[in-house]
Coordinates of C-alpha atoms and ligand atoms in Angstrom, one line a residue:
M488 CA 84.3 124.2 32.2
K489 CA 82.0 127.2 31.7
A490 CA 80.2 128.2 34.9
S491 CA 77.0 128.9 33.1
K492 CA 76.7 125.1 32.4
M493 CA 77.6 124.0 35.9
L494 CA 75.4 123.0 38.8
I495 CA 76.7 125.6 41.3
S496 CA 74.4 125.6 44.3
T497 CA 75.9 127.9 46.9
L498 CA 73.8 129.1 49.8
K499 CA 73.8 132.3 51.7
E500 CA 72.8 130.6 54.9
A501 CA 73.4 127.0 56.0
P502 CA 70.5 124.9 57.2
N503 CA 70.0 125.1 61.0
E504 CA 71.3 121.7 61.9
A505 CA 74.8 122.6 60.8
K506 CA 76.7 123.7 63.9
I507 CA 80.4 123.6 63.0
D508 CA 82.3 125.6 60.4
S509 CA 83.3 122.7 58.1
H510 CA 79.7 121.3 58.0
I511 CA 78.2 124.8 57.4
L512 CA 80.8 125.5 54.6
L513 CA 80.3 122.2 52.8
L514 CA 76.6 122.8 52.7
R515 CA 76.9 126.5 51.8
A516 CA 79.4 125.8 49.1
G517 CA 77.0 123.3 47.5
M518 CA 79.5 120.4 47.9
I519 CA 77.0 118.1 49.7
K520 CA 73.3 118.0 50.3
N521 CA 71.5 116.4 53.3
E522 CA 68.8 113.8 52.8
V523 CA 67.9 112.5 56.2
A524 CA 70.0 112.7 59.4
G525 CA 73.5 111.5 58.7
I526 CA 73.0 110.7 55.0
Y527 CA 74.5 112.9 52.3
N528 CA 74.5 113.3 48.6
Y529 CA 77.7 114.6 46.9
L530 CA 77.2 117.3 44.4
P531 CA 79.6 118.0 41.5
M532 CA 82.1 120.2 43.4
G533 CA 82.0 117.8 46.4
L534 CA 82.4 114.7 44.3
R535 CA 85.4 116.2 42.5
V536 CA 87.1 116.7 45.9
L537 CA 86.1 113.3 47.0
N538 CA 87.5 111.7 43.8
K539 CA 90.8 113.5 44.4
I540 CA 91.0 112.4 48.0
E541 CA 90.3 108.8 46.9
A542 CA 93.0 109.0 44.2
I543 CA 95.6 110.1 46.6
I544 CA 94.7 107.3 49.0
K545 CA 94.7 104.7 46.2
D546 CA 98.1 106.0 44.9
E547 CA 99.8 105.5 48.3
M548 CA 98.0 102.2 49.0
D549 CA 99.1 100.8 45.6
K550 CA 102.6 102.0 46.2
S551 CA 102.6 100.1 49.4
G552 CA 101.9 96.9 47.5
A553 CA 98.3 96.6 48.6
Q554 CA 95.7 95.4 46.0
E555 CA 92.4 97.0 45.5
I556 CA 89.1 95.0 45.4
L557 CA 85.5 96.1 45.8
C558 CA 83.0 94.3 48.1
S559 CA 79.3 94.5 48.4
A560 CA 77.9 96.6 51.2
I561 CA 75.4 93.8 51.9
Q562 CA 76.8 91.1 54.1
P563 CA 75.1 87.8 55.2
K564 CA 74.3 87.3 58.9
E565 CA 76.1 83.9 58.8
L566 CA 79.5 85.4 58.5
W567 CA 78.8 87.7 61.5
V568 CA 77.6 84.8 63.5
E569 CA 80.9 82.9 62.7
S570 CA 83.0 85.8 63.9
G571 CA 80.8 86.2 67.0
R572 CA 79.8 89.8 66.1
W573 CA 76.2 89.5 65.1
M574 CA 75.2 89.9 68.8
K575 CA 78.1 92.0 70.0
Y576 CA 77.9 94.8 67.5
G577 CA 74.7 96.1 69.0
P578 CA 72.2 98.6 67.6
E579 CA 74.7 100.3 65.3
L580 CA 74.5 97.4 62.9
M581 CA 71.9 98.1 60.2
R582 CA 70.1 94.8 59.8
L583 CA 67.8 93.7 57.0
K584 CA 65.9 90.7 55.7
D585 CA 65.3 89.6 52.1
R586 CA 61.9 88.3 50.9
H587 CA 62.9 84.8 52.0
E588 CA 63.5 86.0 55.5
R589 CA 67.2 85.6 55.2
E590 CA 69.1 88.1 57.4
F591 CA 71.8 90.5 56.3
C592 CA 73.5 93.6 57.5
L593 CA 74.8 96.7 55.7
G594 CA 78.5 96.5 56.5
P595 CA 79.8 98.9 59.1
T596 CA 83.3 97.4 58.4
H597 CA 84.5 94.3 56.4
E598 CA 86.6 92.0 58.6
E599 CA 84.2 89.1 58.0
I600 CA 84.0 89.5 54.3
F601 CA 87.8 89.9 53.7
T602 CA 88.5 87.0 56.1
S603 CA 86.0 84.8 54.2
L604 CA 87.5 85.8 50.8
V605 CA 91.0 85.1 51.8
R606 CA 90.1 81.8 53.4
D607 CA 88.5 80.7 50.2
L608 CA 91.0 82.1 47.7
V609 CA 94.4 81.9 49.4
K610 CA 95.6 78.3 49.5
S611 CA 99.3 78.4 49.9
P612 CA 101.6 80.1 52.4
K613 CA 103.6 81.3 49.3
Q614 CA 100.7 83.7 48.6
L615 CA 101.3 85.4 52.0
P616 CA 101.7 88.1 53.1
I617 CA 98.9 89.8 51.2
T618 CA 97.1 93.1 51.9
L619 CA 93.8 93.8 50.2
Y620 CA 91.9 97.1 50.3
Q621 CA 88.8 98.8 49.1
I622 CA 87.2 102.2 49.1
Q623 CA 83.5 101.6 49.7
T624 CA 80.4 102.8 51.5
K625 CA 79.8 101.8 55.1
Y626 CA 76.7 102.0 57.2
R627 CA 76.5 102.6 60.9
D628 CA 73.3 103.5 62.7
E629 CA 75.0 106.1 64.9
F630 CA 73.1 107.0 68.0
R631 CA 73.6 110.7 67.3
P632 CA 74.7 111.4 63.7
R633 CA 76.2 114.9 63.8
F634 CA 78.8 117.3 62.3
G635 CA 77.9 116.4 58.7
L636 CA 80.4 113.9 57.2
I637 CA 82.3 113.6 60.5
R638 CA 79.7 111.3 62.1
S639 CA 77.3 110.2 59.5
R640 CA 75.3 107.0 59.1
E641 CA 76.5 106.3 55.6
F642 CA 80.1 107.2 54.9
I643 CA 83.0 106.1 52.7
M644 CA 85.8 104.3 54.2
K645 CA 89.1 103.0 52.8
D646 CA 89.5 99.7 54.6
A647 CA 92.5 97.4 54.2
Y648 CA 93.2 94.0 55.7
S649 CA 96.6 92.3 55.9
F650 CA 97.2 88.5 56.1
D651 CA 100.5 87.2 57.3
R652 CA 102.1 83.9 58.3
D653 CA 103.2 85.0 61.7
E654 CA 103.5 87.9 64.3
E655 CA 106.7 89.1 62.7
G656 CA 105.0 89.4 59.4
L657 CA 102.1 91.3 61.0
E658 CA 104.6 93.7 62.6
A659 CA 106.0 94.5 59.1
S660 CA 102.6 94.9 57.5
Y661 CA 101.4 97.1 60.3
K662 CA 104.5 99.3 60.1
L663 CA 104.1 99.6 56.3
M664 CA 100.4 100.7 56.7
Y665 CA 101.4 103.1 59.5
D666 CA 104.0 104.7 57.2
T667 CA 101.5 104.8 54.3
Y668 CA 98.9 106.5 56.4
T669 CA 101.5 109.1 57.5
K670 CA 102.2 109.8 53.8
I671 CA 98.5 110.0 52.9
F672 CA 97.7 112.5 55.7
E673 CA 100.8 114.5 54.8
R674 CA 99.6 114.8 51.2
F675 CA 96.3 116.2 52.5
K676 CA 98.3 118.9 54.3
L677 CA 96.5 117.9 57.5
N678 CA 97.9 118.9 60.8
F679 CA 97.6 115.5 62.4
Q680 CA 99.0 113.3 65.2
P681 CA 99.2 109.5 65.4
V682 CA 98.3 108.3 68.9
L683 CA 98.2 105.1 70.7
A684 CA 94.6 103.7 70.7
D685 CA 92.5 101.3 72.5
T686 CA 92.3 97.8 71.1
G687 CA 89.0 96.9 72.7
N688 CA 88.6 93.2 73.5
I689 CA 91.6 92.1 71.5
G690 CA 94.2 93.5 74.0
G691 CA 97.8 94.2 73.4
N692 CA 99.5 97.4 72.4
G693 CA 98.4 97.1 68.8
S694 CA 96.6 100.1 67.5
H695 CA 97.1 103.7 66.5
Q696 CA 94.7 106.4 65.5
F697 CA 95.5 109.2 63.2
M698 CA 94.0 112.4 64.7
A699 CA 93.4 115.6 62.7
L700 CA 93.8 118.3 65.3
A701 CA 90.7 120.4 65.6
D702 CA 88.9 122.0 68.5
I703 CA 85.6 120.5 67.4
G704 CA 87.2 117.0 67.4
E705 CA 85.3 114.4 69.4
S706 CA 88.4 112.6 70.6
T707 CA 90.7 113.8 73.4
I708 CA 94.4 113.3 72.9
I709 CA 96.6 113.2 76.0
Y710 CA 100.2 113.9 75.0
C711 CA 103.6 114.7 76.4
D712 CA 105.2 117.9 75.3
G713 CA 108.6 116.2 75.2
N714 CA 107.2 113.9 72.4
H715 CA 107.5 110.8 74.7
Y716 CA 103.9 109.8 74.6
A717 CA 100.6 110.5 72.8
A718 CA 97.4 108.5 73.2
D719 CA 93.7 108.7 72.7
Q720 CA 92.1 109.4 76.1
E721 CA 90.3 106.1 76.0
K722 CA 93.7 104.4 75.9
A723 CA 96.0 106.9 77.8
T724 CA 97.7 105.8 80.9
S725 CA 99.7 107.9 83.3
K726 CA 102.5 107.5 85.8
L727 CA 101.4 107.1 89.4
D728 CA 101.9 110.3 91.3
G729 CA 103.0 108.5 94.5
F730 CA 100.4 110.2 96.6
T731 CA 99.7 108.0 99.7
G732 CA 97.8 110.4 102.1
K733 CA 98.5 110.6 105.8
E734 CA 99.7 107.8 108.1
S735 CA 97.3 104.9 108.3
K736 CA 94.7 104.7 111.1
E737 CA 91.9 102.4 112.2
I738 CA 88.8 102.5 110.1
E739 CA 86.2 105.0 111.5
K740 CA 82.6 105.5 110.7
V741 CA 81.7 109.2 110.2
S742 CA 78.4 110.9 109.9
T743 CA 78.0 112.8 106.6
P744 CA 74.3 113.7 106.6
N745 CA 73.0 114.6 103.1
H746 CA 76.6 114.8 101.7
A747 CA 76.5 112.2 98.9
T748 CA 78.7 113.8 96.2
I749 CA 82.4 114.2 96.2
D750 CA 82.2 118.0 96.1
E751 CA 79.8 118.1 99.0
L752 CA 82.1 115.8 101.0
V753 CA 85.2 117.8 100.2
E754 CA 83.5 120.9 101.6
F755 CA 81.8 119.2 104.6
L756 CA 84.9 117.2 105.7
N757 CA 87.4 119.9 104.6
E758 CA 89.4 117.2 103.0
D759 CA 91.3 116.8 99.8
S760 CA 89.5 114.6 97.2
K761 CA 92.7 112.7 96.8
N762 CA 91.9 111.2 100.2
M763 CA 88.6 109.9 99.0
A764 CA 87.5 107.1 96.7
K765 CA 84.8 107.2 94.1
T766 CA 82.9 103.9 93.9
M767 CA 80.6 103.3 90.8
V768 CA 78.3 100.4 90.2
Y769 CA 78.1 98.9 86.7
H770 CA 75.9 96.3 85.1
D771 CA 77.8 94.0 82.8
F772 CA 75.1 92.6 80.6
M773 CA 77.5 90.5 78.6
N774 CA 78.6 88.4 81.6
E775 CA 75.4 89.1 83.5
K776 CA 77.0 90.5 86.7
F777 CA 77.5 93.7 88.6
I778 CA 80.8 95.5 89.1
L779 CA 82.1 98.0 91.6
A780 CA 84.8 100.2 90.1
M781 CA 86.9 102.5 92.3
V782 CA 89.2 105.4 91.5
R783 CA 90.7 108.1 93.6
A784 CA 88.0 110.8 93.8
D785 CA 90.1 113.5 92.0
K786 CA 89.9 111.2 89.0
D787 CA 87.2 109.7 86.8
I788 CA 86.7 106.2 85.7
N789 CA 87.8 105.3 82.2
E790 CA 84.9 103.0 81.1
I791 CA 86.8 101.6 78.2
K792 CA 89.5 100.4 80.6
L793 CA 86.8 98.9 82.7
V794 CA 85.3 97.1 79.7
N795 CA 88.7 95.7 78.8
E796 CA 89.5 94.6 82.4
S797 CA 86.1 92.9 82.9
G798 CA 86.0 91.2 79.5
S799 CA 82.8 93.0 78.8
N800 CA 81.8 95.0 75.7
E801 CA 81.2 98.7 75.2
N802 CA 77.6 98.1 74.2
Y803 CA 77.0 95.9 77.2
L804 CA 78.5 97.7 80.2
K805 CA 76.2 100.3 81.7
L806 CA 76.1 102.3 84.9
A807 CA 73.6 100.5 87.2
T808 CA 70.2 102.2 87.5
D809 CA 68.9 103.5 90.9
E810 CA 66.6 100.4 91.1
E811 CA 69.5 98.0 90.5
I812 CA 71.6 99.8 93.1
A813 CA 68.7 99.4 95.6
Q814 CA 68.3 95.7 94.6
L815 CA 72.0 95.2 95.4
G816 CA 71.3 96.5 98.9
L817 CA 73.4 99.6 98.2
V818 CA 72.6 103.2 99.0
K819 CA 73.3 105.7 96.2
G820 CA 75.8 108.3 97.2
Y821 CA 77.1 106.1 100.1
I822 CA 78.5 103.1 98.2
G823 CA 81.8 101.5 99.3
P824 CA 83.7 98.2 99.2
V825 CA 83.6 97.5 102.9
N826 CA 80.7 95.8 104.7
L827 CA 78.9 94.9 101.5
P828 CA 75.3 93.8 102.0
E829 CA 74.4 90.2 101.5
Q830 CA 72.9 90.9 98.0
S831 CA 76.2 92.2 96.7
K832 CA 78.6 89.9 98.4
N833 CA 79.7 88.3 95.1
I834 CA 80.1 91.6 93.3
D835 CA 83.4 92.0 91.4
I836 CA 85.6 94.9 92.6
Y837 CA 88.0 96.7 90.4
V838 CA 90.4 99.1 92.1
D839 CA 92.6 101.7 90.4
Q840 CA 96.3 101.5 91.1
E841 CA 96.3 104.9 92.8
L842 CA 94.3 103.5 95.7
E843 CA 96.5 100.4 96.2
G844 CA 99.3 102.1 98.1
H845 CA 97.1 104.8 99.7
N846 CA 97.2 104.8 103.6
G847 CA 93.6 105.4 104.1
F848 CA 90.7 107.1 102.3
Y849 CA 87.0 107.8 102.6
V850 CA 84.5 105.5 101.0
G851 CA 80.7 105.2 101.4
A852 CA 79.6 103.1 104.4
N853 CA 76.8 101.3 102.5
E854 CA 74.5 103.1 105.0
K855 CA 72.6 106.3 104.3
D856 CA 74.4 109.4 105.6
Y857 CA 77.6 107.6 106.6
H858 CA 81.0 107.2 105.2
L859 CA 84.0 105.2 106.4
A860 CA 87.3 107.0 107.0
N861 CA 90.9 105.6 106.8
V862 CA 89.9 102.6 104.6
K863 CA 92.9 100.8 103.3
F864 CA 93.1 98.5 100.3
G865 CA 94.4 95.0 101.2
R866 CA 93.5 95.5 104.9
D867 CA 89.8 96.4 104.8
F868 CA 88.8 95.1 101.3
T869 CA 90.4 93.6 98.2
G870 CA 89.7 93.6 94.6
K871 CA 91.5 93.5 91.2
V872 CA 94.0 96.3 91.0
C873 CA 94.3 97.8 87.6
D874 CA 94.7 101.0 85.7
L875 CA 91.1 102.4 85.7
R876 CA 91.7 106.1 85.9
L877 CA 90.9 108.5 83.1
A878 CA 94.2 110.3 82.2
N879 CA 93.8 114.0 81.5
E880 CA 95.6 117.3 81.2
G881 CA 98.1 117.3 84.1
S882 CA 98.3 113.5 84.4
L883 CA 102.0 112.4 84.5
C884 CA 103.7 111.1 81.3
P885 CA 104.2 107.4 81.7
V886 CA 107.7 107.8 80.1
C887 CA 109.2 111.0 81.6
G888 CA 106.9 111.7 84.5
K889 CA 106.2 115.3 83.5
P890 CA 102.6 116.7 83.4
M891 CA 100.9 116.0 80.1
K892 CA 98.7 118.2 77.9
S893 CA 95.5 117.6 76.1
A894 CA 94.2 118.5 72.7
R895 CA 91.1 117.7 70.6
G896 CA 91.2 115.6 67.5
I897 CA 89.1 114.1 64.7
E898 CA 89.9 110.4 64.3
V899 CA 90.5 110.2 60.5
G900 CA 92.1 106.8 60.5
Q901 CA 93.0 103.8 62.6
V902 CA 95.4 100.9 62.2
F903 CA 95.0 97.8 64.2
K904 CA 96.7 94.5 64.9
L905 CA 93.9 92.0 64.8
Q906 CA 96.2 89.0 65.3
T907 CA 94.1 85.8 64.9
K908 CA 90.8 87.0 66.3
Y909 CA 89.0 86.6 63.0
S910 CA 91.1 84.1 61.3
E911 CA 90.7 81.7 64.2
A912 CA 87.0 82.2 64.6
M913 CA 86.4 81.9 60.8
K914 CA 89.1 79.3 60.1
C915 CA 91.2 81.3 57.7
T916 CA 94.2 79.1 57.9
Y917 CA 97.3 77.9 55.9
V918 CA 99.5 74.9 56.2
N919 CA 102.9 75.7 57.7
E920 CA 106.2 73.8 57.2
K921 CA 105.3 71.3 59.9
G922 CA 102.2 70.5 58.1
E923 CA 100.0 72.1 60.7
N924 CA 96.9 74.1 59.9
V925 CA 97.5 77.5 61.5
P926 CA 95.4 80.7 61.5
M927 CA 96.8 83.6 59.4
V928 CA 97.8 86.7 61.4
M929 CA 95.8 89.7 60.5
G930 CA 95.8 93.5 60.6
C931 CA 93.1 95.9 59.6
Y932 CA 93.5 99.5 58.6
G933 CA 90.7 102.2 58.1
I934 CA 90.6 105.7 56.8
G935 CA 87.4 107.7 57.0
V936 CA 87.5 109.1 53.5
T937 CA 84.5 111.4 53.8
R938 CA 85.4 112.3 57.4
T939 CA 88.9 113.3 56.1
L940 CA 87.3 115.5 53.4
Q941 CA 85.5 117.5 56.1
S942 CA 88.5 117.5 58.4
I943 CA 90.5 119.3 55.6
V944 CA 87.8 121.9 55.5
E945 CA 87.9 122.2 59.3
Q946 CA 91.6 123.0 59.1
Y947 CA 91.5 125.1 55.9
H948 CA 88.8 127.8 56.0
D949 CA 88.2 131.4 56.9
E950 CA 85.1 133.7 57.1
A951 CA 84.7 133.7 53.4
G952 CA 84.8 130.0 52.8
I953 CA 86.9 127.0 52.1
K954 CA 90.6 127.2 51.3
W955 CA 91.3 123.8 49.6
P956 CA 94.9 122.7 49.2
L957 CA 95.6 122.7 45.5
N958 CA 95.8 118.9 45.2
V959 CA 92.3 118.3 46.4
A960 CA 90.6 121.5 45.2
P961 CA 87.5 120.9 43.0
Y962 CA 89.1 123.1 40.4
H963 CA 92.6 124.7 40.4
A964 CA 91.6 128.1 38.9
V965 CA 88.7 130.3 37.9
I966 CA 88.6 133.3 35.5
V967 CA 86.1 136.0 36.2
P968 CA 85.7 138.7 33.4
I969 CA 84.3 141.9 35.0
S970 CA 82.1 142.7 32.1
A971 CA 80.6 140.2 29.7
K972 CA 79.9 143.0 27.3
D973 CA 83.5 144.1 27.0
Q974 CA 85.0 142.3 24.0
T975 CA 88.6 142.8 25.0
Q976 CA 87.9 141.3 28.4
V977 CA 86.0 138.4 27.0
E978 CA 88.7 137.7 24.5
L979 CA 91.5 137.8 27.1
A980 CA 89.5 135.6 29.5
E981 CA 88.9 133.0 26.7
K982 CA 92.6 133.0 25.8
I983 CA 93.7 132.4 29.4
Y984 CA 91.0 129.8 29.7
A985 CA 92.2 127.9 26.6
E986 CA 95.8 128.1 27.6
L987 CA 95.2 126.8 31.1
N988 CA 93.1 124.0 29.8
A989 CA 95.7 123.0 27.3
N990 CA 98.2 122.8 30.1
G991 CA 96.2 120.4 32.2
V992 CA 94.8 123.0 34.6
E993 CA 91.3 122.4 35.8
V994 CA 89.8 125.8 35.2
I995 CA 86.4 127.4 35.2
L996 CA 85.5 130.4 33.1
D997 CA 82.7 132.3 34.9
D998 CA 80.5 133.4 32.1
R999 CA 77.4 133.6 34.2
D1000 CA 75.1 136.6 33.9
A1001 CA 75.8 137.9 37.4
K1002 CA 77.5 140.8 39.2
P1003 CA 81.3 140.3 39.7
G1004 CA 80.9 140.6 43.5
F1005 CA 78.4 137.8 43.5
K1006 CA 80.8 135.6 41.5
F1007 CA 83.8 136.3 43.8
K1008 CA 81.7 135.4 46.8
D1009 CA 80.9 132.0 45.2
W1010 CA 84.5 131.2 44.3
E1011 CA 85.8 132.2 47.7
L1012 CA 83.2 130.1 49.4
I1013 CA 83.9 127.1 47.2
G1014 CA 87.6 127.6 47.7
V1015 CA 89.2 127.6 44.3
P1016 CA 92.9 128.3 44.9
Y1017 CA 93.6 130.7 42.1
I1018 CA 91.2 133.5 41.0
I1019 CA 92.0 135.5 37.9
T1020 CA 90.0 138.7 37.3
V1021 CA 90.0 140.1 33.8
G1022 CA 89.1 143.8 34.1
R1023 CA 90.0 147.3 33.1
R1024 CA 93.6 146.5 32.1
A1025 CA 92.6 143.7 29.8
A1026 CA 93.9 145.7 26.8
E1027 CA 97.4 145.7 28.3
G1028 CA 97.2 142.0 29.0
V1029 CA 97.2 142.7 32.7
V1030 CA 94.9 140.8 35.1
E1031 CA 94.3 140.7 38.9
F1032 CA 95.6 137.5 40.4
K1033 CA 94.3 136.4 43.7
L1034 CA 95.5 133.5 46.0
R1035 CA 92.5 132.1 47.8
S1036 CA 94.7 130.8 50.6
T1037 CA 95.9 134.2 51.7
M1038 CA 93.5 136.4 49.7
E1039 CA 96.6 138.2 48.5
K1040 CA 95.9 140.2 45.3
T1041 CA 98.4 141.4 42.7
E1042 CA 98.2 142.9 39.2
V1043 CA 100.2 140.8 36.8
A1044 CA 100.6 140.0 33.2
A1045 CA 98.2 137.3 32.1
Q1046 CA 101.1 135.2 31.0
D1047 CA 102.7 135.3 34.5
A1048 CA 99.5 134.3 36.1
I1049 CA 99.2 131.4 33.7
K1050 CA 102.8 130.4 34.3
T1051 CA 102.4 130.4 38.1
I1052 CA 99.3 128.2 37.9
V1053 CA 100.7 125.8 35.4
D1054 CA 103.9 125.4 37.3
A1055 CA 102.0 124.8 40.6
V1056 CA 99.7 122.2 39.0
K1057 CA 102.7 120.4 37.4
T1058 CA 104.1 119.7 40.9
L1059 CA 101.0 117.8 42.0
Ligands
ATP1448 P1 84.5 106.5 66.1 O1 85.2 106.2 67.4 O2 84.7 108.0 65.7 O3 83.0 106.1 66.1 P2 85.5 104.1 65.1 O4 86.7 104.0 65.9 O5 84.3 103.4 65.4 O6 85.1 105.7 64.9 P3 86.7 102.6 62.9 O7 85.9 101.4 63.1 O8 88.1 102.7 63.4 O9 85.8 103.9 63.5 O10 86.5 103.1 61.4 C1 87.6 103.5 60.6 C2 87.5 105.0 60.3 O11 86.2 105.3 59.7 C3 87.6 105.9 61.5 O12 88.9 106.2 61.8 C4 86.8 107.1 61.0 O13 87.7 108.0 60.3 C5 85.8 106.6 60.0 N1 84.4 106.6 60.6 C6 84.0 105.8 61.6 N2 82.7 106.0 61.9 C7 82.3 107.0 61.1 C8 81.1 107.7 60.9 N3 80.0 107.5 61.6 N4 81.1 108.7 60.0 C9 82.2 109.0 59.2 N5 83.3 108.4 59.3 C10 83.4 107.4 60.3
MG1449 MG1 88.5 103.8 65.2

C-alpha cells in the first residue's frame, strides 16, 4: 500500500482521558477513535491488528475441534428470565424495548443463547460432546469504563460453550480449552499466567483466568514462588498461620473512648492487630437480611468469599449504611458479636478460620467507647466458620506454607466449568442409555479480544510507540525513501516494494510529501516491525534496515533486507 492513499491519523498528543501507555498509544497511533465513554471505532491500522488477533484465535479454536457460529447481540428477555439472570445481572445489562414493548438486552455474554440453540438443535447423545464458539460484540454498561479497550462498554469477545454428556466429558472439554488458550496467548507473545479464579455462585474449583502481567492490571494475582499455587485475589486462599494469641482469660469490658478504628486501637491499647477482630455489617439485598462478617484485624474481608458463603450475589451484597447500622441497634466503630442488641439477634455471623482457634481477641462491645477483650469463638459467640480473609503478599501458600507474592494482571481470558447451571434451568437435556432425560454438562470459555489487543501494546511499547510482534503487526514492513526527488532512491524503493509484495509481505511505501523525520516518527509510533530507509547509498543498492523492536539500525544490501523480512514472514 502507498502511504499517500492511506488513512494515517497519528496524533502528537493523546486526548486527556487516556491515562495508561497502551491506551495513549492506540489513540496516538490512530488505531482506534473514541466516540463516547467506553465505545470505540477501529481505524484501518487498528482493524488490521484486530483481524490478525481474531485469525489466530480462530485458527487455534478450529484446531481444537470447536465450530464457529455467529449470534445476534440482541437477546430476548425471556431467555434471561428462564436462566434466572434477568434480575441478577443488575445494572450492567443494557436493556431495551422494541416498538411493541417487548424487552431485550444487548448480550454481555451468551450462555442463554447457546444453551437455547443446543437445546433446540442437538437431539441425540451421539452429537455430544460439542463445542461452539463465536467472535462477536458484547455490551456491558460498566460503572466506570476506563483504560480504553481494557474496560469498555462495547467490546469484542471470543466466547465458546461446551456441551458434554457427563462430568468426565466436561473435564476433557475444559482441559482442551485451557490448553488452547495457552497456545493462543503464547502466539500473541504475551507474558501471561493462568490462575485459579472465583466461580461465583456456581461453586467448585472450576475456573481459571488467564492474566497478562502488567502493573496497570486491575486484577491482583497471589502466587507462590515455588510454582505451587497462583490465584486471582478474589479466589486466593492461604494456609492458616497458626497464631493463637496469649492464654485465654475471662471476657473483660475495656474503655476505649473515641478509639473506633483498628489503627487507633492498636496505638491506644498497645496491642498487635492480630489480637483484634474486625467486624463488618453487610446488607444482603438478595436474601433480605443483614450479615456480620469477622476477620482477624490484620486482614481484610474478601467480599467475594462472603458473597459465595452467604449465597448472595455481587450486585446485591453491600456494606450496611450508617442508618442501617443504627437501626440494627449497633454502634459504628464498636460492633461485635457478643451481647447483640435485640434488633440484631437474628443476624447471620460469618467468622474467618483464623479467629476460630484464637485464645481471645478484642471486639466492639456494641456500646459507644467500649470494646470487649479476651473474646473467644465458641465460648462467647458462635457463627459459621469459613475462609473469609483476603489473601495478599505474605499470606502463606496453601500448598507449601511459604509466604506468597503478589503481581498485577489484566484478565484476558477465563475458562469456566458451568456444570448444569444453565442446562438445568433452561432444560437443555438429552436422553441417556437408561432412557432418562438428563441435563447436558456445560463449560464456557471467554477471551476478551479487544482487551487482548491492548494488553499486547501494554507489554510491547517504548517511548516512541508500539512494538507489535510480527504476527499481529498491522503491516510487516515500511519503506521510506529519503528524497522523493531522487530518482535512484525512488526506483530502488519501488523495486524493494514490488519484491516484498510479490513475496507475501505486507508492506507500505511511504510516498507522502513529508520530511523523513516526520515519517519515521509515524512508523515508530504505529509500530511497524521492519523499517527500510532508502537514502544516500541507493546507487550501491544499500539501505538502512531498522528493527522496531530494538531500534537497532544497520546498513545492508537491499537484497539482504528483503531476504530477512521474507524469511521472517514465512515463519508466521
Ligand atoms: P472483569 O472481571 O474484568 O469485569 P469478567 O470476569 O466480568 O471481567 P468475563 O465475563 O469472564 O469477564 O468475560 C470474558 C472476557 O471478556 C474477560 O476475560 C475479559 O478479557 C473480557 N471482558 C470482560 N469485560 C470487559 C470489558 N468491559 N471490556 C473489555 N473486555 C472485557
Ligand atoms: Mg472473568
